[in-house]
CSV table of C-alpha atoms in Angstrom, one decimal:
chain,number,residue,atom,x,y,z
N,4,MET,CA,-21.4,11.3,-49.8
N,5,ARG,CA,-19.0,12.7,-47.2
N,6,LYS,CA,-21.2,11.7,-44.4
N,7,THR,CA,-21.4,8.1,-45.7
N,8,LYS,CA,-17.6,7.8,-46.1
N,9,LEU,CA,-17.2,9.1,-42.5
N,10,ALA,CA,-19.8,6.6,-41.4
N,11,ALA,CA,-18.2,3.8,-43.2
N,12,GLY,CA,-14.8,4.9,-41.8
N,13,ILE,CA,-16.2,4.9,-38.3
N,14,ILE,CA,-17.7,1.4,-38.8
N,15,ALA,CA,-14.4,0.1,-40.1
N,16,VAL,CA,-12.5,1.5,-37.2
N,17,ALA,CA,-15.0,0.1,-34.8
N,18,SER,CA,-14.9,-3.3,-36.3
N,19,VAL,CA,-11.0,-3.3,-36.2
N,20,MET,CA,-11.3,-2.4,-32.5
N,21,ALA,CA,-13.7,-5.2,-31.9
N,22,VAL,CA,-11.4,-7.7,-33.6
N,23,GLN,CA,-8.4,-6.6,-31.7
N,24,SER,CA,-10.0,-6.9,-28.4
N,25,ALA,CA,-11.2,-10.4,-29.5
N,26,PHE,CA,-7.6,-11.2,-30.2
N,27,ALA,CA,-6.3,-9.8,-26.9
N,28,ASP,CA,-8.8,-12.1,-25.3
N,29,SER,CA,-8.2,-15.1,-27.4
N,30,HIS,CA,-6.1,-17.3,-25.2
N,31,ILE,CA,-8.7,-17.0,-22.5
N,32,LYS,CA,-10.9,-20.1,-23.0
N,33,LYS,CA,-14.5,-19.4,-23.0
N,34,TYR,CA,-16.5,-20.4,-20.0
N,35,LYS,CA,-20.1,-20.4,-19.0
N,36,ILE,CA,-21.4,-19.0,-15.7
N,37,GLU,CA,-24.7,-20.5,-14.5
N,38,ASP,CA,-26.1,-20.6,-10.9
N,39,GLY,CA,-23.1,-18.6,-9.5
N,40,ALA,CA,-20.7,-21.4,-10.7
N,41,ILE,CA,-18.4,-22.4,-13.7
N,42,LYS,CA,-19.4,-26.1,-13.7
N,43,ALA,CA,-17.2,-27.3,-16.6
N,44,SER,CA,-13.4,-27.6,-16.4
N,45,LEU,CA,-11.7,-24.7,-18.3
N,46,THR,CA,-9.5,-27.2,-20.1
N,47,GLY,CA,-11.8,-30.2,-20.2
N,48,LYS,CA,-9.3,-32.0,-18.0
N,49,THR,CA,-9.3,-32.8,-14.2
N,50,GLY,CA,-6.7,-30.8,-12.2
N,51,ASP,CA,-3.6,-32.2,-10.5
N,52,ALA,CA,-4.0,-31.6,-6.8
N,53,ALA,CA,-0.3,-32.0,-6.2
N,54,LYS,CA,0.7,-29.5,-8.9
N,55,GLY,CA,-2.1,-27.2,-7.6
N,56,LYS,CA,-0.6,-27.2,-4.0
N,57,LYS,CA,2.7,-25.9,-5.5
N,58,VAL,CA,0.9,-23.2,-7.5
N,59,ALA,CA,-1.1,-22.2,-4.4
N,60,ILE,CA,2.2,-21.7,-2.4
N,61,ASN,CA,4.2,-20.0,-5.1
N,62,ARG,CA,4.3,-16.2,-4.5
N,63,LYS,CA,4.4,-15.4,-8.1
N,64,LYS,CA,1.6,-17.6,-9.0
N,65,GLY,CA,-1.4,-18.6,-6.8
N,66,ASN,CA,0.1,-17.0,-3.7
N,67,CYS,CA,-3.0,-18.1,-1.7
N,68,LEU,CA,-1.3,-17.8,1.6
N,69,ALA,CA,-0.8,-14.0,1.0
N,70,CYS,CA,-4.4,-13.6,2.2
N,71,HIS,CA,-5.6,-17.0,3.4
N,72,ALA,CA,-4.5,-19.2,6.1
N,73,ILE,CA,-4.6,-23.1,5.3
N,74,SER,CA,-3.8,-25.4,8.0
N,75,ASP,CA,-2.8,-28.1,5.5
N,76,LEU,CA,0.1,-25.8,4.5
N,77,LYS,CA,1.4,-25.2,8.0
N,78,ASP,CA,4.9,-26.1,7.1
N,79,GLN,CA,5.0,-22.9,5.1
N,80,PRO,CA,5.8,-19.7,7.1
N,81,PHE,CA,3.5,-16.7,7.2
N,82,HIS,CA,-0.1,-17.1,6.3
N,83,GLY,CA,-2.1,-13.9,5.6
N,84,ASN,CA,-5.5,-13.0,7.1
N,85,VAL,CA,-7.0,-10.5,4.8
N,86,GLY,CA,-9.3,-13.2,3.4
N,87,PRO,CA,-11.0,-16.1,5.4
N,88,SER,CA,-9.2,-19.4,6.2
N,89,LEU,CA,-9.6,-21.9,3.5
N,90,ASP,CA,-9.9,-24.9,5.9
N,91,GLY,CA,-13.1,-26.6,5.1
N,92,VAL,CA,-13.8,-24.4,2.1
N,93,ALA,CA,-14.5,-27.5,-0.1
N,94,SER,CA,-17.3,-28.5,2.3
N,95,ASN,CA,-18.9,-25.1,2.1
N,96,TYR,CA,-18.8,-24.5,-1.6
N,97,SER,CA,-19.2,-26.6,-4.8
N,98,GLU,CA,-16.5,-27.2,-7.2
N,99,GLY,CA,-18.1,-25.0,-9.7
N,100,GLU,CA,-18.6,-22.2,-7.2
N,101,LEU,CA,-14.9,-22.3,-6.3
N,102,ARG,CA,-13.8,-22.4,-9.9
N,103,LEU,CA,-15.6,-19.1,-10.5
N,104,ARG,CA,-14.1,-17.5,-7.4
N,105,ILE,CA,-10.7,-18.4,-8.5
N,106,VAL,CA,-11.3,-17.3,-12.2
N,107,ASN,CA,-12.8,-14.0,-11.2
N,108,ALA,CA,-14.2,-13.4,-7.6
N,109,LYS,CA,-15.7,-10.1,-8.6
N,110,THR,CA,-18.5,-11.7,-10.4
N,111,SER,CA,-19.9,-12.8,-7.1
N,112,ASN,CA,-18.7,-9.7,-5.0
N,113,GLU,CA,-17.6,-6.7,-7.1
N,114,ASP,CA,-16.0,-5.0,-3.9
N,115,THR,CA,-13.7,-7.9,-3.0
N,116,ILE,CA,-9.9,-7.3,-2.9
N,117,MET,CA,-9.3,-10.8,-4.4
N,118,PRO,CA,-7.7,-10.6,-7.8
N,119,ALA,CA,-9.0,-12.4,-10.8
N,120,PHE,CA,-6.7,-15.3,-11.5
N,121,TYR,CA,-8.0,-15.8,-15.1
N,122,LYS,CA,-8.6,-12.6,-16.9
N,123,VAL,CA,-6.7,-10.6,-19.3
N,124,ASP,CA,-8.6,-7.5,-20.3
N,125,GLY,CA,-10.1,-4.5,-18.6
N,126,TYR,CA,-7.3,-3.6,-16.4
N,127,ASN,CA,-6.1,-0.1,-15.5
N,128,ARG,CA,-2.5,0.8,-16.1
N,129,LEU,CA,-1.5,-2.8,-16.5
N,130,ILE,CA,2.4,-3.0,-16.3
N,131,LYS,CA,3.8,-4.1,-19.7
N,132,LYS,CA,5.3,-7.3,-18.8
N,133,PHE,CA,1.8,-8.7,-17.8
N,134,LYS,CA,-0.1,-7.4,-20.9
N,135,GLY,CA,-2.2,-10.1,-22.4
N,136,LYS,CA,-1.5,-12.5,-19.5
N,137,SER,CA,-3.6,-13.8,-16.8
N,138,VAL,CA,-2.2,-14.5,-13.3
N,139,LEU,CA,-2.6,-18.3,-13.8
N,140,SER,CA,-3.1,-20.5,-16.9
N,141,ALA,CA,-6.4,-22.4,-17.4
N,142,GLN,CA,-4.6,-25.6,-16.4
N,143,GLU,CA,-3.2,-24.0,-13.4
N,144,VAL,CA,-6.7,-22.8,-12.3
N,145,GLU,CA,-7.9,-26.4,-12.7
N,146,ASP,CA,-4.9,-27.7,-10.6
N,147,VAL,CA,-5.3,-25.1,-7.9
N,148,LEU,CA,-9.1,-26.0,-7.8
N,149,ALA,CA,-8.3,-29.8,-7.5
N,150,TYR,CA,-6.0,-28.9,-4.5
N,151,VAL,CA,-8.6,-26.6,-2.9
N,152,MET,CA,-11.2,-29.4,-3.4
N,153,THR,CA,-9.0,-31.5,-0.9
N,154,LEU,CA,-9.7,-28.7,1.9
N,155,LYS,CA,-12.8,-30.4,3.3
A,263,MET,CA,-12.4,-30.8,58.6
A,264,THR,CA,-10.2,-27.7,58.5
A,265,ASN,CA,-8.2,-29.6,55.8
A,266,ILE,CA,-11.2,-30.0,53.7
A,267,LYS,CA,-12.2,-26.4,54.3
A,268,SER,CA,-8.9,-25.2,53.4
A,269,LYS,CA,-8.8,-27.3,50.2
A,270,LEU,CA,-12.3,-25.9,49.2
A,271,GLY,CA,-11.1,-22.4,50.0
A,272,TRP,CA,-8.0,-23.1,47.7
A,273,LYS,CA,-10.2,-24.3,45.0
A,274,LEU,CA,-12.5,-21.4,45.2
A,275,ALA,CA,-9.7,-19.0,45.4
A,276,THR,CA,-8.2,-20.6,42.2
A,277,ALA,CA,-11.5,-20.3,40.5
A,278,VAL,CA,-11.9,-16.7,41.3
A,279,LEU,CA,-8.4,-16.1,40.3
A,280,GLY,CA,-8.9,-17.9,37.0
A,281,ALA,CA,-12.0,-15.9,36.3
A,282,ALA,CA,-10.2,-12.8,37.1
A,283,VAL,CA,-7.4,-13.7,34.7
A,284,VAL,CA,-9.9,-14.5,32.0
A,285,ALA,CA,-11.8,-11.2,32.5
A,286,GLY,CA,-8.5,-9.4,32.5
A,287,SER,CA,-7.3,-10.8,29.2
A,288,PHE,CA,-10.8,-10.3,27.8
A,289,ALA,CA,-10.6,-6.7,28.8
A,290,ALA,CA,-7.2,-6.4,27.4
A,291,SER,CA,-8.3,-7.6,24.0
A,292,ALA,CA,-11.7,-5.8,23.9
A,293,VAL,CA,-10.3,-2.4,25.0
A,294,ALA,CA,-8.3,-0.7,22.3
A,295,LYS,CA,-4.8,0.1,23.1
A,296,ASP,CA,-3.9,3.7,24.0
A,297,TRP,CA,-1.5,4.9,21.2
A,298,GLY,CA,-1.2,8.4,22.7
A,299,LYS,CA,-0.2,10.9,20.1
A,300,PHE,CA,0.3,8.3,17.5
A,301,GLN,CA,-3.4,8.0,17.2
A,302,VAL,CA,-5.9,11.0,16.3
A,303,GLU,CA,-9.6,9.9,16.2
A,304,ASP,CA,-9.7,6.6,14.2
A,305,ARG,CA,-6.3,7.5,12.4
A,306,ARG,CA,-3.2,5.7,13.4
A,307,SER,CA,0.4,6.4,12.4
A,308,GLY,CA,2.3,3.5,10.7
A,309,TYR,CA,4.3,3.6,14.1
A,310,THR,CA,1.4,1.7,15.7
A,311,TYR,CA,1.5,-1.1,13.3
A,312,MET,CA,5.2,-1.8,13.6
A,313,THR,CA,6.9,-4.3,16.0
A,314,ASP,CA,8.3,-3.1,19.4
A,315,GLU,CA,11.8,-3.7,18.0
A,316,THR,CA,11.2,-1.3,15.0
A,317,ARG,CA,9.6,1.3,17.3
A,318,ASP,CA,12.5,1.1,19.7
A,319,VAL,CA,14.9,2.0,16.9
A,320,GLN,CA,12.8,4.9,15.9
A,321,ASN,CA,12.4,6.1,19.6
A,322,ASP,CA,16.1,6.2,20.3
A,323,ASP,CA,17.9,9.1,18.4
A,324,PHE,CA,21.2,7.4,18.7
A,325,GLU,CA,19.9,4.1,17.2
A,326,ASN,CA,17.7,5.8,14.5
A,327,PRO,CA,19.7,5.5,11.3
A,328,GLY,CA,17.7,8.4,9.9
A,329,MET,CA,19.3,10.8,12.3
A,330,LEU,CA,22.5,10.5,10.3
A,331,TRP,CA,20.6,11.9,7.4
A,332,VAL,CA,19.2,14.6,9.5
A,333,GLU,CA,22.8,15.7,10.5
A,334,ASN,CA,23.9,15.4,6.9
A,335,GLY,CA,20.9,17.8,5.9
A,336,GLN,CA,21.9,20.2,8.6
A,337,SER,CA,25.5,20.5,7.2
A,338,LEU,CA,24.1,20.7,3.7
A,339,TRP,CA,21.9,23.6,4.7
A,340,SER,CA,24.9,25.9,4.9
A,341,THR,CA,26.8,24.5,2.1
A,342,LYS,CA,27.0,26.6,-1.0
A,343,MET,CA,25.2,25.1,-4.1
A,344,GLY,CA,25.0,26.4,-7.6
A,345,SER,CA,26.3,29.5,-9.4
A,346,ALA,CA,25.0,32.1,-7.1
A,347,GLY,CA,27.3,31.2,-4.3
A,348,LYS,CA,24.4,30.7,-1.9
A,349,SER,CA,23.4,28.0,0.5
A,350,CYS,CA,20.0,27.5,2.0
A,351,ALA,CA,21.1,29.3,5.1
A,352,SER,CA,22.0,32.5,3.1
A,353,CYS,CA,18.3,33.2,3.2
A,354,HIS,CA,17.0,30.9,5.9
A,355,ALA,CA,19.7,31.4,8.6
A,356,ASP,CA,17.7,30.2,11.5
A,357,ALA,CA,16.3,27.0,10.1
A,358,ASP,CA,15.0,25.7,13.5
A,359,LYS,CA,12.6,28.7,13.5
A,360,ASP,CA,12.2,29.5,9.7
A,361,MET,CA,11.4,25.9,8.8
A,362,LYS,CA,9.2,25.1,11.8
A,363,GLY,CA,5.9,23.8,10.6
A,364,VAL,CA,6.8,23.7,6.9
A,365,ALA,CA,6.9,20.0,6.5
A,366,PRO,CA,3.4,19.2,7.9
A,367,SER,CA,1.8,21.8,5.5
A,368,TYR,CA,3.1,20.3,2.2
A,369,PRO,CA,2.0,19.8,-0.5
A,370,LYS,CA,0.8,23.3,-1.0
A,371,TYR,CA,-1.0,25.1,-3.9
A,372,ASN,CA,1.4,27.2,-6.0
A,373,ALA,CA,-0.5,29.9,-7.8
A,374,LYS,CA,2.2,30.5,-10.4
A,375,MET,CA,2.3,26.9,-11.3
A,376,GLY,CA,-1.4,26.6,-11.1
A,377,LYS,CA,-1.1,23.3,-9.2
A,378,MET,CA,0.2,21.7,-6.0
A,379,GLU,CA,3.8,21.5,-5.1
A,380,THR,CA,5.5,19.0,-2.9
A,381,LEU,CA,8.2,20.0,-0.4
A,382,GLU,CA,10.9,18.5,-2.7
A,383,GLN,CA,9.7,20.7,-5.6
A,384,ARG,CA,9.5,23.8,-3.4
A,385,ILE,CA,13.2,23.1,-2.3
A,386,ASN,CA,14.2,22.5,-5.9
A,387,ARG,CA,12.5,25.8,-7.0
A,388,ASP,CA,15.0,27.8,-4.6
A,389,ILE,CA,17.9,25.7,-5.7
A,390,VAL,CA,17.2,26.4,-9.4
A,391,GLU,CA,15.9,30.0,-9.3
A,392,LYS,CA,17.7,31.5,-6.4
A,393,MET,CA,20.9,29.5,-6.1
A,394,GLY,CA,21.6,28.8,-9.7
A,395,GLY,CA,21.9,25.1,-9.0
A,396,LYS,CA,20.5,22.0,-10.6
A,397,ALA,CA,17.4,20.4,-9.4
A,398,LEU,CA,17.9,17.5,-7.0
A,399,LYS,CA,16.4,14.1,-7.7
A,400,PHE,CA,13.8,13.2,-5.1
A,401,ASP,CA,15.7,10.1,-3.8
A,402,SER,CA,19.1,11.6,-4.2
A,403,LYS,CA,21.3,11.6,-1.1
A,404,GLU,CA,21.3,15.4,-1.0
A,405,MET,CA,17.3,15.8,-1.3
A,406,LEU,CA,16.7,13.0,1.3
A,407,SER,CA,19.1,14.7,3.7
A,408,LEU,CA,17.5,18.1,3.2
A,409,MET,CA,14.0,16.5,3.5
A,410,THR,CA,14.9,14.6,6.7
A,411,TYR,CA,16.4,17.7,8.2
A,412,VAL,CA,13.5,20.1,7.5
A,413,GLY,CA,11.0,17.4,8.5
A,414,LYS,CA,12.8,16.8,11.8
A,415,ILE,CA,12.4,20.5,12.6
A,416,SER,CA,8.7,20.2,12.8
A,417,SER,CA,8.9,16.9,14.8
A,418,GLY,CA,5.7,16.4,16.7
A,419,MET,CA,3.7,19.1,14.8
A,420,PRO,CA,0.4,17.9,13.5
A,421,VAL,CA,-0.1,17.1,9.8
A,422,ASN,CA,-1.9,20.0,8.5
A,423,VAL,CA,-2.5,20.4,4.7
A,424,LYS,CA,-4.8,22.9,3.1
A,425,VAL,CA,-7.3,21.1,0.9
A,426,ASP,CA,-9.9,23.7,0.2
A,427,GLY,CA,-10.0,26.7,-2.1
A,428,PRO,CA,-7.6,26.3,-5.0
A,429,ALA,CA,-6.4,23.0,-3.7
A,430,ALA,CA,-9.8,21.5,-3.9
A,431,PRO,CA,-9.8,20.1,-7.5
A,432,PHE,CA,-6.3,18.5,-6.8
A,433,PHE,CA,-7.5,17.0,-3.7
A,434,ALA,CA,-10.4,15.4,-5.6
A,435,LYS,CA,-8.1,13.9,-8.2
A,436,GLY,CA,-5.8,12.5,-5.4
A,437,LYS,CA,-8.9,10.9,-3.8
A,438,ALA,CA,-10.2,9.5,-7.1
A,439,PHE,CA,-6.7,8.0,-7.6
A,440,TYR,CA,-6.7,6.4,-4.1
A,441,TYR,CA,-10.0,4.6,-4.8
A,442,GLN,CA,-9.2,3.5,-8.4
A,443,ARG,CA,-8.2,-0.1,-8.9
A,444,ARG,CA,-5.1,-0.7,-10.9
A,445,GLY,CA,-2.8,-3.4,-12.2
A,446,GLN,CA,-3.2,-7.0,-12.8
A,447,LEU,CA,-4.0,-7.5,-9.2
A,448,ASP,CA,-6.6,-4.9,-9.7
A,449,MET,CA,-6.3,-3.3,-6.3
A,450,SER,CA,-6.9,0.3,-5.1
A,451,CYS,CA,-5.0,1.9,-2.3
A,452,ALA,CA,-8.2,1.7,-0.3
A,453,ASN,CA,-8.5,-2.1,-0.7
A,454,CYS,CA,-5.5,-2.5,1.6
A,455,HIS,CA,-5.0,0.6,3.4
A,456,GLU,CA,-8.6,1.6,4.2
A,457,ASP,CA,-10.3,-1.7,4.3
A,458,ASN,CA,-7.5,-4.0,5.9
A,459,PRO,CA,-5.0,-2.1,8.1
A,460,GLY,CA,-3.8,-4.4,10.8
A,461,LYS,CA,-4.2,-7.5,8.7
A,462,LEU,CA,-1.4,-9.6,7.4
A,463,ILE,CA,-0.4,-10.1,3.8
A,464,ARG,CA,1.9,-13.1,4.5
A,465,ALA,CA,4.4,-11.7,6.9
A,466,ASN,CA,3.6,-8.1,6.2
A,467,THR,CA,1.2,-6.0,8.6
A,468,LEU,CA,-0.8,-3.7,6.5
A,469,SER,CA,-0.9,-0.2,7.9
A,470,GLU,CA,-3.2,2.8,7.0
A,471,GLY,CA,-0.4,3.9,4.7
A,472,GLN,CA,0.0,7.3,6.6
A,473,ILE,CA,2.9,9.4,5.4
A,474,ASN,CA,3.5,11.7,8.5
A,475,GLY,CA,6.9,10.1,9.1
A,476,PHE,CA,8.4,10.7,5.5
A,477,PRO,CA,11.0,10.6,4.3
A,478,THR,CA,10.9,7.3,6.3
A,479,TYR,CA,13.9,5.2,7.0
A,480,ARG,CA,12.8,1.8,5.6
A,481,LEU,CA,14.7,-1.2,6.9
A,482,LYS,CA,14.1,-2.9,3.7
A,483,TRP,CA,15.8,0.0,1.7
A,484,GLN,CA,18.6,0.6,4.2
A,485,LYS,CA,18.1,4.3,3.7
A,486,PRO,CA,15.3,6.9,3.8
A,487,GLY,CA,12.9,7.2,0.9
A,488,SER,CA,10.5,9.7,-0.5
A,489,VAL,CA,6.6,9.2,-0.4
A,490,HIS,CA,6.7,9.0,-4.2
A,491,ARG,CA,9.1,6.1,-4.0
A,492,ARG,CA,6.8,4.3,-1.7
A,493,PHE,CA,3.8,5.0,-4.1
A,494,LYS,CA,5.9,3.5,-7.0
A,495,GLY,CA,6.5,0.4,-4.9
A,496,CYS,CA,2.9,-0.2,-4.0
A,497,ASN,CA,2.0,0.4,-7.7
A,498,LYS,CA,4.4,-2.3,-8.8
A,499,ASN,CA,3.3,-4.7,-6.1
A,500,VAL,CA,-0.2,-4.7,-7.8
A,501,ARG,CA,1.4,-5.0,-11.1
A,502,ALA,CA,0.4,-1.6,-12.2
A,503,LYS,CA,2.4,0.8,-14.3
A,504,PRO,CA,3.9,3.4,-11.8
A,505,PHE,CA,4.0,7.2,-12.3
A,506,LYS,CA,7.2,9.2,-12.2
A,507,ARG,CA,8.3,10.9,-9.0
A,508,GLY,CA,7.0,14.4,-9.0
A,509,SER,CA,4.2,13.6,-11.5
A,510,ASP,CA,1.0,15.4,-11.0
A,511,GLU,CA,-0.7,12.1,-10.3
A,512,TYR,CA,1.6,11.3,-7.4
A,513,VAL,CA,1.7,15.0,-6.1
A,514,ASN,CA,-2.2,15.0,-6.0
A,515,LEU,CA,-2.2,11.5,-4.3
A,516,GLU,CA,0.3,12.7,-1.8
A,517,LEU,CA,-2.0,15.7,-1.0
A,518,TYR,CA,-4.9,13.4,-0.3
A,519,VAL,CA,-3.0,10.8,1.6
A,520,LYS,CA,-1.4,13.5,3.8
A,521,TRP,CA,-4.8,14.8,4.5
A,522,ARG,CA,-5.9,11.3,5.6
A,523,GLY,CA,-3.3,11.6,8.4
A,524,ARG,CA,-4.4,15.1,9.5
A,525,GLY,CA,-3.5,15.7,13.1
A,526,LEU,CA,-1.0,13.0,13.3
A,527,PRO,CA,2.4,14.1,14.5
A,528,THR,CA,5.3,14.7,12.2
A,529,GLU,CA,7.6,11.8,12.8
A,530,THR,CA,10.5,12.4,10.4
A,531,PRO,CA,12.7,10.4,10.4
A,532,SER,CA,10.4,7.5,11.1
A,533,VAL,CA,11.6,4.0,10.9
A,534,ARG,CA,9.5,1.3,9.2
A,535,ASN,CA,9.9,-2.1,8.0
C-alpha cells in the first residue's frame, strides 16, 4: 500500500515536471529537422531581409559581426573573425541548412562556439533576465535568414 | 646597347629586390614573433595580445597608472588597522624580502579550512585574526592597493602554483568549470580562451585569459581589478549567472587558470584594455 502510494507520488511529481518543461518550452515553435535542415519557415511567413539586416548588426540581437565578417556591412566598424566570413554563404548552403544553423548550430557541430539563437531550455546557470527567452524570436530568425540569403 | 643592358639590369635588380621583399614579408608572417619572457612554451601573457600603445603604458612605471596603487599599498602596509593596533609591517617589516614569491604561489591549500585560499583571503585572515580588523572586500581600494603592492614585489617571478597533493581535487573542479558551457550564449572559458586566442570578437582581441598580471589595471575600468571581478564580467558576457567574489567556484577556477599560465612572469600591475 505504502509502496503504491509512493510510486503514485513519484509518477505525479514526474508528470508535473514534464508539464512544466513543456510550458517553459511553449513559446518555441515546433520545427522539424530533415537532411540537416529546417525546410519550413518557423512562422509560416517569409522573412524581411531589411529588418534582418538590422537584427544581424544589433549587438544585443543577432550580433553576427561579433564573430563573422560580412563585406556587405563594411560601413559597420569592427567585424570579428572567430567564425568564417559570411560572404557567399547563401551560395554554399541551402536556406533550410542556414535556418538550422541560426536556430541551433550545435545540431550540426556540437563543439561549435556559436550560440543557438532559437532555444530556451537546457542552459547552465542562465542569468535570470534571459530565463524562458531565446536570443531571437522566430520572426527575427526568419528575417536574419532572409538577409543572409542575400549574401550570395 | 649599354642603355638596353642597364635597363635590363635595372629590371632584373627590381625583380630580385621584389622577390626578396616578398620572401621577407612571408618569413615575417610565417615565423612566430619572439615575445621573450612574455611567452613560455605555447603560453603567452595577455601582454602579447595588447596593442603597442597599451604595452607602452605598462612598460613605463611613470605612465603605468597601476603604480599609484602600488605606492598606496606600500603606505598602507605600515598603517595600523583594527583593534590590535598593528599594521602588516608589525610582523612583516621587510616586505620586499618577506613577500617575495608570495603572489605567484597563490591560491594555496589551507589545511585548517580544508580548501584553497586566494591571496586576498590570506591577507584578510591576518587582518581579522591578528590585527582585529574587518575583512576587506576584494575590489575595495585598500585590498587592491595591498594586492598590487604585494604582487609588484614578485615582479618577473614565474607563476608557480601547487596543484598536486591536497590541491588536486580543487584543481580538478576548477578545470571542470573552465570547460563547462554556461549562460544563454552557452560558452565555456575554453571556447574563447583556449580555442580562439588572437581572434577578434568585434574590436576586442581574445587573449588566453592568463592572470599573471593581476590585479590588472584595466583601461575600461579606470582602476585595477581582481581576478574574480574579471571572472564575473566574463560570465555576464555569456549571459550566465556569475558567482560571488571569493566563492569556492571562483577560487578553484583561479587555481586552474593560474596553472594554465605556469612559468609566465608575475606582471602586476599589468595594463590591459
